[in-house]
């Protein structure tokens, strides 16, 4: 204690012997050193962050957060909670730490399941693990597609039977979650169907179903029945179906007491399909081989049924509606189909009104 008191007295004597200029210089140097230390500490805490993963489902983000917290690695959420960033100088450490835990799982563990060998694994357990691994590997492959954010594959294999008549084929279902603002074309959905069907022994494409996270069917189970139709034509028919849906919604809202609701909340459901749209030349221009007037005929199947009881309220197969357009007057197929779509929507709504 005596030593500390003598030291403090010496400091006071030294300070009292300094001129005003030297006192100001020492105080400035001390304040500058403290400010520099504070600045270094602040910059070390707010160092540049680097994206670790993006566009992941919430359950994946939750698992990654828990592992990073246990490893004392700072992180921050981005992209509305679907992405996560870490300081750039700890990026490699975070990658290795998560990889050791098999994160992100991306649909579950794939063939790395078999890295966890067990001497007591039965053939049944090995078979189940193989199916789990195959499902996870297929989900990872599907997630490589640009519009897909997450995917899950479920494969159903019936029990083998010695009786041929009792044998049932395997089936598969694919549930995908699309990235915000993204869409999946029919051709890409068919690619997913082919990928899954060719990866599972005995699985036929018509037994593979692809849906999105909203429950919308993306695959075409009747594709095999109309393979003669090229993909662009199928896409164009889907566009016609979309435009017809819009026209029906507009007429139902404006001309009927019915309301439009989500599928799970609706009392009844209206479904339909554009079967064919043949185009006929009604005549050429005078002195030319160019068509003067073309006619298209939309052939539509539609069904209106009670969602709760399954009872069909109204239905019509093969409803036809023609539309004409003049190519020489710069009219296109779109103009002719617009006329046919409006007339079809009117006729379908009138049939619905007479049914209720």
Short mmCIF file of C-alpha atoms in Angstrom, two decimals:
data_model
loop_
_atom_site.label_atom_id
_atom_site.label_comp_id
_atom_site.label_asym_id
_atom_site.label_seq_id
_atom_site.Cartn_x
_atom_site.Cartn_y
_atom_site.Cartn_z
CA UNK A 1 0.00 0.00 0.00
CA UNK A 2 2.88 2.35 0.88
CA UNK A 3 4.51 1.62 -2.47
CA UNK A 4 1.33 2.52 -4.36
CA UNK A 5 1.04 5.81 -2.42
CA UNK A 6 4.65 6.77 -3.23
CA UNK A 7 4.06 5.94 -6.90
CA UNK A 8 0.97 8.11 -7.03
CA UNK A 9 2.85 11.03 -5.38
CA UNK A 10 5.62 10.73 -7.96
CA UNK A 11 3.06 10.84 -10.77
CA UNK A 12 1.43 13.94 -9.31
CA UNK A 13 4.82 15.66 -8.92
CA UNK A 14 5.72 14.75 -12.49
CA UNK A 15 2.36 16.05 -13.78
CA UNK A 16 2.72 19.28 -11.80
CA UNK A 17 6.14 19.86 -13.32
CA UNK A 18 4.86 19.61 -16.90
CA UNK A 19 4.06 22.64 -18.95
CA UNK A 20 0.53 23.21 -20.28
CA UNK A 21 1.55 22.25 -23.82
CA UNK A 22 2.94 18.89 -22.67
CA UNK A 23 -0.16 18.18 -20.59
CA UNK A 24 -2.38 18.80 -23.63
CA UNK A 25 -0.15 16.56 -25.76
CA UNK A 26 -0.31 13.64 -23.27
CA UNK A 27 -4.09 13.92 -22.87
CA UNK A 28 -4.57 14.00 -26.65
CA UNK A 29 -2.34 10.95 -27.14
CA UNK A 30 -4.20 9.02 -24.44
CA UNK A 31 -7.63 9.87 -25.88
CA UNK A 32 -6.41 8.93 -29.39
CA UNK A 33 -5.08 5.55 -28.19
CA UNK A 34 -8.38 4.73 -26.44
CA UNK A 35 -10.38 5.78 -29.52
CA UNK A 36 -8.17 3.60 -31.73
CA UNK A 37 -8.71 0.58 -29.47
CA UNK A 38 -12.47 1.15 -29.46
CA UNK A 39 -12.48 1.45 -33.28
CA UNK A 40 -10.53 -1.79 -33.68
CA UNK A 41 -12.93 -3.59 -31.33
CA UNK A 42 -15.96 -2.25 -33.24
CA UNK A 43 -14.57 -3.21 -36.64
CA UNK A 44 -13.71 -6.70 -35.43
CA UNK A 45 -17.35 -7.20 -34.39
CA UNK A 46 -18.76 -5.82 -37.65
CA UNK A 47 -16.39 -7.52 -40.05
CA UNK A 48 -17.60 -8.39 -43.52
CA UNK A 49 -20.19 -11.15 -43.57
CA UNK A 50 -20.39 -13.76 -46.30
CA UNK A 51 -23.47 -15.80 -47.32
CA UNK A 52 -23.18 -19.31 -45.92
CA UNK A 53 -26.44 -20.70 -47.34
CA UNK A 54 -29.40 -19.17 -49.14
CA UNK A 55 -32.97 -20.25 -50.02
CA UNK A 56 -33.24 -22.90 -47.31
CA UNK A 57 -36.47 -24.04 -45.60
CA UNK A 58 -37.06 -22.85 -42.01
CA UNK A 59 -36.29 -26.24 -40.46
CA UNK A 60 -32.85 -26.26 -42.11
CA UNK A 61 -32.13 -22.71 -40.93
CA UNK A 62 -33.14 -23.65 -37.37
CA UNK A 63 -30.76 -26.62 -37.31
CA UNK A 64 -27.89 -24.56 -38.74
CA UNK A 65 -28.46 -21.76 -36.20
CA UNK A 66 -28.35 -24.23 -33.31
CA UNK A 67 -25.07 -25.76 -34.52
CA UNK A 68 -23.40 -22.38 -35.14
CA UNK A 69 -24.46 -21.16 -31.69
CA UNK A 70 -22.99 -24.24 -30.01
CA UNK A 71 -19.73 -23.63 -31.90
CA UNK A 72 -19.71 -19.91 -30.88
CA UNK A 73 -19.71 -18.79 -34.52
CA UNK A 74 -21.52 -15.45 -35.04
CA UNK A 75 -24.24 -15.39 -37.70
CA UNK A 76 -27.08 -13.28 -38.97
CA UNK A 77 -30.25 -14.15 -40.88
CA UNK A 78 -30.95 -12.64 -44.30
CA UNK A 79 -33.54 -12.99 -47.10
CA UNK A 80 -36.44 -13.01 -44.68
CA UNK A 81 -35.02 -15.91 -42.68
CA UNK A 82 -34.27 -18.19 -45.64
CA UNK A 83 -30.54 -17.38 -45.71
CA UNK A 84 -27.75 -17.16 -43.18
CA UNK A 85 -24.40 -15.30 -43.18
CA UNK A 86 -21.24 -15.63 -41.07
CA UNK A 87 -18.13 -13.44 -40.72
CA UNK A 88 -15.88 -13.96 -43.71
CA UNK A 89 -12.87 -14.94 -41.61
CA UNK A 90 -14.91 -17.79 -40.05
CA UNK A 91 -16.62 -18.95 -43.24
CA UNK A 92 -14.42 -22.03 -43.74
CA UNK A 93 -14.75 -23.00 -40.08
CA UNK A 94 -18.54 -22.77 -40.30
CA UNK A 95 -18.62 -24.92 -43.45
CA UNK A 96 -16.51 -27.65 -41.89
CA UNK A 97 -18.48 -27.57 -38.62
CA UNK A 98 -21.81 -27.95 -40.40
CA UNK A 99 -20.49 -30.59 -42.80
CA UNK A 100 -19.47 -32.73 -39.82
CA UNK A 101 -23.12 -32.70 -38.72
CA UNK A 102 -24.46 -33.36 -42.23
CA UNK A 103 -25.99 -29.89 -42.52
CA UNK A 104 -27.84 -28.74 -44.44
CA UNK A 105 -29.65 -32.02 -44.80
CA UNK A 106 -31.32 -31.06 -48.13
CA UNK A 107 -34.06 -33.66 -47.90
CA UNK A 108 -32.29 -36.01 -45.48
CA UNK A 109 -29.19 -38.16 -45.47
CA UNK A 110 -28.39 -39.83 -48.77
CA UNK A 111 -26.05 -42.73 -49.33
CA UNK A 112 -23.93 -41.49 -46.42
CA UNK A 113 -26.45 -43.42 -44.32
CA UNK A 114 -24.40 -46.50 -45.13
CA UNK A 115 -21.27 -44.90 -43.68
CA UNK A 116 -22.81 -45.62 -40.29
CA UNK A 117 -22.25 -49.36 -40.48
CA UNK A 118 -23.93 -51.67 -38.01
CA UNK A 119 -23.13 -55.33 -37.44
CA UNK A 120 -26.69 -56.08 -36.29
CA UNK A 121 -28.55 -54.46 -39.18
CA UNK A 122 -31.20 -56.84 -40.54
CA UNK A 123 -32.07 -57.13 -44.25
CA UNK A 124 -35.28 -55.24 -43.52
CA UNK A 125 -33.40 -52.35 -41.93
CA UNK A 126 -30.93 -52.31 -44.83
CA UNK A 127 -33.86 -52.18 -47.28
CA UNK A 128 -35.51 -49.31 -45.41
CA UNK A 129 -32.24 -47.40 -45.22
CA UNK A 130 -31.67 -47.88 -48.94
CA UNK A 131 -35.10 -46.44 -49.71
CA UNK A 132 -34.49 -43.48 -47.39
CA UNK A 133 -31.12 -42.84 -49.04
CA UNK A 134 -32.61 -43.08 -52.53
CA UNK A 135 -35.37 -40.62 -51.63
CA UNK A 136 -32.83 -38.16 -50.23
CA UNK A 137 -30.54 -38.46 -53.26
CA UNK A 138 -33.46 -37.85 -55.63
CA UNK A 139 -34.54 -34.82 -53.57
CA UNK A 140 -31.01 -33.40 -53.80
CA UNK A 141 -30.97 -33.93 -57.56
CA UNK A 142 -34.32 -32.17 -57.98
CA UNK A 143 -33.12 -29.25 -55.84
CA UNK A 144 -30.38 -28.62 -58.39
CA UNK A 145 -33.05 -27.24 -60.73
CA UNK A 146 -33.03 -23.46 -60.77
CA UNK A 147 -36.69 -22.78 -59.75
CA UNK A 148 -36.71 -25.35 -56.92
CA UNK A 149 -35.93 -24.25 -53.36
CA UNK A 150 -36.73 -27.53 -51.57
CA UNK A 151 -37.93 -30.99 -52.54
CA UNK A 152 -39.10 -34.18 -50.89
CA UNK A 153 -39.53 -37.56 -52.55
CA UNK A 154 -41.71 -40.36 -51.19
CA UNK A 155 -41.52 -43.82 -52.74
CA UNK A 156 -44.13 -46.48 -51.98
CA UNK A 157 -43.11 -50.07 -52.67
CA UNK A 158 -45.87 -52.69 -52.27
CA UNK A 159 -45.12 -55.90 -50.46
CA UNK A 160 -43.97 -58.63 -52.88
CA UNK A 161 -46.47 -61.40 -53.57
CA UNK A 162 -46.15 -64.71 -55.44
CA UNK A 163 -49.52 -64.14 -57.12
CA UNK A 164 -49.27 -62.20 -60.37
CA UNK A 165 -52.81 -60.85 -60.17
CA UNK A 166 -52.12 -59.36 -56.73
CA UNK A 167 -48.92 -57.59 -57.71
CA UNK A 168 -49.07 -53.82 -57.50
CA UNK A 169 -46.61 -51.41 -59.13
CA UNK A 170 -44.49 -48.99 -57.07
CA UNK A 171 -45.55 -45.35 -56.93
CA UNK A 172 -43.78 -42.11 -56.06
CA UNK A 173 -44.77 -38.61 -55.02
CA UNK A 174 -42.63 -35.49 -55.28
CA UNK A 175 -43.42 -32.34 -53.29
CA UNK A 176 -41.46 -29.27 -54.30
CA UNK A 177 -41.24 -25.76 -52.91
CA UNK A 178 -40.45 -23.13 -55.51
CA UNK A 179 -38.33 -20.05 -54.97
CA UNK A 180 -40.28 -16.79 -54.59
CA UNK A 181 -41.47 -15.60 -57.99
CA UNK A 182 -40.32 -18.78 -59.75
CA UNK A 183 -42.47 -21.16 -61.79
CA UNK A 184 -42.02 -24.71 -63.01
CA UNK A 185 -42.83 -25.45 -66.64
CA UNK A 186 -44.63 -28.61 -67.69
CA UNK A 187 -41.56 -29.82 -69.54
CA UNK A 188 -39.45 -29.42 -66.38
CA UNK A 189 -42.11 -31.26 -64.35
CA UNK A 190 -41.94 -34.09 -66.87
CA UNK A 191 -38.17 -34.12 -66.49
CA UNK A 192 -38.63 -34.65 -62.76
CA UNK A 193 -41.07 -37.48 -63.48
CA UNK A 194 -38.57 -39.14 -65.82
CA UNK A 195 -35.72 -38.71 -63.33
CA UNK A 196 -37.67 -40.41 -60.53
CA UNK A 197 -39.13 -43.15 -62.75
CA UNK A 198 -35.75 -44.14 -64.16
CA UNK A 199 -34.16 -44.22 -60.70
CA UNK A 200 -36.59 -46.73 -59.18
CA UNK A 201 -36.85 -50.25 -60.54
CA UNK A 202 -40.31 -51.04 -61.91
CA UNK A 203 -41.61 -47.48 -61.50
CA UNK A 204 -43.55 -46.16 -64.50
CA UNK A 205 -43.79 -42.42 -65.30
CA UNK A 206 -47.60 -42.46 -65.03
CA UNK A 207 -47.22 -43.59 -61.39
CA UNK A 208 -45.16 -40.53 -60.43
CA UNK A 209 -46.99 -37.46 -59.10
CA UNK A 210 -45.39 -34.02 -58.79
CA UNK A 211 -47.09 -31.30 -56.74
CA UNK A 212 -45.96 -27.98 -55.32
CA UNK A 213 -46.25 -26.82 -51.73
CA UNK A 214 -49.67 -25.25 -52.45
CA UNK A 215 -51.09 -28.59 -53.60
CA UNK A 216 -51.11 -27.73 -57.30
CA UNK A 217 -50.57 -30.73 -59.56
CA UNK A 218 -47.60 -30.13 -61.86
CA UNK A 219 -47.20 -33.50 -63.54
CA UNK A 220 -49.44 -34.85 -66.29
CA UNK A 221 -50.56 -38.43 -65.50
CA UNK A 222 -51.97 -38.83 -69.02
CA UNK A 223 -48.82 -37.75 -70.82
CA UNK A 224 -48.27 -41.28 -72.13
CA UNK A 225 -51.68 -41.19 -73.81
CA UNK A 226 -50.76 -38.18 -75.91
CA UNK A 227 -47.05 -38.44 -76.52
CA UNK A 228 -47.67 -37.44 -80.10
CA UNK A 229 -48.20 -33.85 -78.93
CA UNK A 230 -44.98 -31.82 -78.78
CA UNK A 231 -44.11 -29.99 -75.59
CA UNK A 232 -44.70 -26.47 -77.04
CA UNK A 233 -48.26 -27.46 -77.98
CA UNK A 234 -48.91 -28.81 -74.49
CA UNK A 235 -47.55 -25.60 -73.00
CA UNK A 236 -49.82 -23.58 -75.27
CA UNK A 237 -52.83 -25.59 -74.15
CA UNK A 238 -51.91 -24.89 -70.53
CA UNK A 239 -51.84 -21.19 -71.39
CA UNK A 240 -55.33 -21.46 -72.89
CA UNK A 241 -56.53 -23.20 -69.73
CA UNK A 242 -55.07 -20.40 -67.62
CA UNK A 243 -56.81 -17.73 -69.71
CA UNK A 244 -60.09 -19.64 -69.58
CA UNK A 245 -59.75 -19.86 -65.78
CA UNK A 246 -59.29 -16.08 -65.59
CA UNK A 247 -62.35 -15.49 -67.77
CA UNK A 248 -64.44 -17.85 -65.63
CA UNK A 249 -63.36 -16.20 -62.38
CA UNK A 250 -64.26 -12.77 -63.76
CA UNK A 251 -67.71 -13.89 -64.91
CA UNK A 252 -68.46 -15.79 -61.70
CA UNK A 253 -67.57 -12.78 -59.55
CA UNK A 254 -69.39 -10.23 -61.73
CA UNK A 255 -72.48 -12.17 -62.80
CA UNK A 256 -73.29 -14.67 -60.03
CA UNK A 257 -73.72 -14.64 -56.23
CA UNK A 258 -70.93 -17.23 -55.96
CA UNK A 259 -67.60 -16.36 -54.37
CA UNK A 260 -64.10 -17.60 -55.14
CA UNK A 261 -62.28 -19.29 -52.23
CA UNK A 262 -59.20 -21.39 -51.64
CA UNK A 263 -59.64 -25.08 -52.43
CA UNK A 264 -59.61 -26.20 -48.79
CA UNK A 265 -62.27 -23.60 -47.89
CA UNK A 266 -64.55 -23.99 -50.91
CA UNK A 267 -67.91 -25.79 -50.88
CA UNK A 268 -67.61 -26.80 -54.54
CA UNK A 269 -64.82 -27.16 -57.09
CA UNK A 270 -64.83 -26.40 -60.81
CA UNK A 271 -62.20 -28.26 -62.83
CA UNK A 272 -61.58 -28.58 -66.54
CA UNK A 273 -59.17 -29.34 -69.34
CA UNK A 274 -58.66 -28.10 -72.90
CA UNK A 275 -58.54 -31.31 -74.92
CA UNK A 276 -57.82 -30.09 -78.45
CA UNK A 277 -57.71 -26.86 -80.45
CA UNK A 278 -57.81 -27.76 -84.16
CA UNK A 279 -57.42 -24.92 -86.68
CA UNK A 280 -59.18 -24.96 -90.08
CA UNK A 281 -58.57 -22.76 -93.13
CA UNK A 282 -61.93 -21.26 -94.18
CA UNK A 283 -60.57 -19.91 -97.44
CA UNK A 284 -57.56 -18.34 -99.15
CA UNK A 285 -57.17 -14.77 -100.28
CA UNK A 286 -58.11 -14.11 -103.91
CA UNK A 287 -55.30 -15.12 -106.22
CA UNK A 288 -53.08 -16.28 -103.36
CA UNK A 289 -52.29 -19.36 -101.32
CA UNK A 290 -52.34 -17.31 -98.12
CA UNK A 291 -55.26 -18.07 -95.79
CA UNK A 292 -57.86 -15.31 -95.63
CA UNK A 293 -59.73 -16.59 -92.60
CA UNK A 294 -58.86 -19.27 -90.07
CA UNK A 295 -61.13 -20.94 -87.55
CA UNK A 296 -60.10 -22.60 -84.31
CA UNK A 297 -62.34 -24.86 -82.24
CA UNK A 298 -61.64 -25.25 -78.53
CA UNK A 299 -62.83 -28.60 -77.14
CA UNK A 300 -63.18 -28.52 -73.36
CA UNK A 301 -64.14 -30.98 -70.62
CA UNK A 302 -65.35 -29.47 -67.33
CA UNK A 303 -66.85 -30.72 -64.06
CA UNK A 304 -68.44 -28.86 -61.16
CA UNK A 305 -68.81 -30.96 -58.02
CA UNK A 306 -69.55 -30.66 -54.33
CA UNK A 307 -66.22 -30.81 -52.49
CA UNK A 308 -67.70 -32.23 -49.29
CA UNK A 309 -69.87 -34.99 -50.76
CA UNK A 310 -68.17 -35.54 -54.12
CA UNK A 311 -71.54 -35.21 -55.89
CA UNK A 312 -71.31 -33.85 -59.45
CA UNK A 313 -73.44 -30.70 -59.72
CA UNK A 314 -72.87 -30.10 -63.45
CA UNK A 315 -70.62 -31.60 -66.08
CA UNK A 316 -70.01 -31.54 -69.82
CA UNK A 317 -67.56 -33.43 -71.98
CA UNK A 318 -66.46 -32.20 -75.35
CA UNK A 319 -67.95 -28.69 -75.16
CA UNK A 320 -66.94 -26.94 -78.38
CA UNK A 321 -66.57 -23.27 -79.14
CA UNK A 322 -65.27 -21.75 -82.37
CA UNK A 323 -63.32 -18.56 -82.89
CA UNK A 324 -62.20 -16.91 -86.15
CA UNK A 325 -59.35 -14.61 -87.01
CA UNK A 326 -58.02 -12.93 -90.18
CA UNK A 327 -54.26 -13.33 -90.68
CA UNK A 328 -54.20 -10.77 -93.52
CA UNK A 329 -55.68 -8.21 -91.12
CA UNK A 330 -52.82 -8.87 -88.69
CA UNK A 331 -55.08 -10.93 -86.41
CA UNK A 332 -53.44 -13.87 -84.66
CA UNK A 333 -54.37 -17.13 -83.00
CA UNK A 334 -54.53 -15.16 -79.74
CA UNK A 335 -57.35 -12.99 -81.12
CA UNK A 336 -59.36 -15.99 -82.25
CA UNK A 337 -58.82 -17.84 -78.99
CA UNK A 338 -59.85 -14.75 -76.98
CA UNK A 339 -63.25 -14.82 -78.68
CA UNK A 340 -63.65 -18.55 -78.06
CA UNK A 341 -62.53 -18.27 -74.42
CA UNK A 342 -65.05 -15.52 -73.63
CA UNK A 343 -67.89 -17.48 -75.22
CA UNK A 344 -66.86 -20.67 -73.42
CA UNK A 345 -66.75 -18.90 -70.07
CA UNK A 346 -70.23 -17.48 -70.68
CA UNK A 347 -71.67 -20.89 -71.61
CA UNK A 348 -70.07 -22.66 -68.63
CA UNK A 349 -71.37 -20.06 -66.16
CA UNK A 350 -74.86 -20.29 -67.70
CA UNK A 351 -74.76 -24.07 -67.28
CA UNK A 352 -73.71 -23.64 -63.65
CA UNK A 353 -76.57 -21.18 -63.02
CA UNK A 354 -79.14 -23.59 -64.44
CA UNK A 355 -77.69 -26.43 -62.29
CA UNK A 356 -78.02 -24.67 -58.95
#
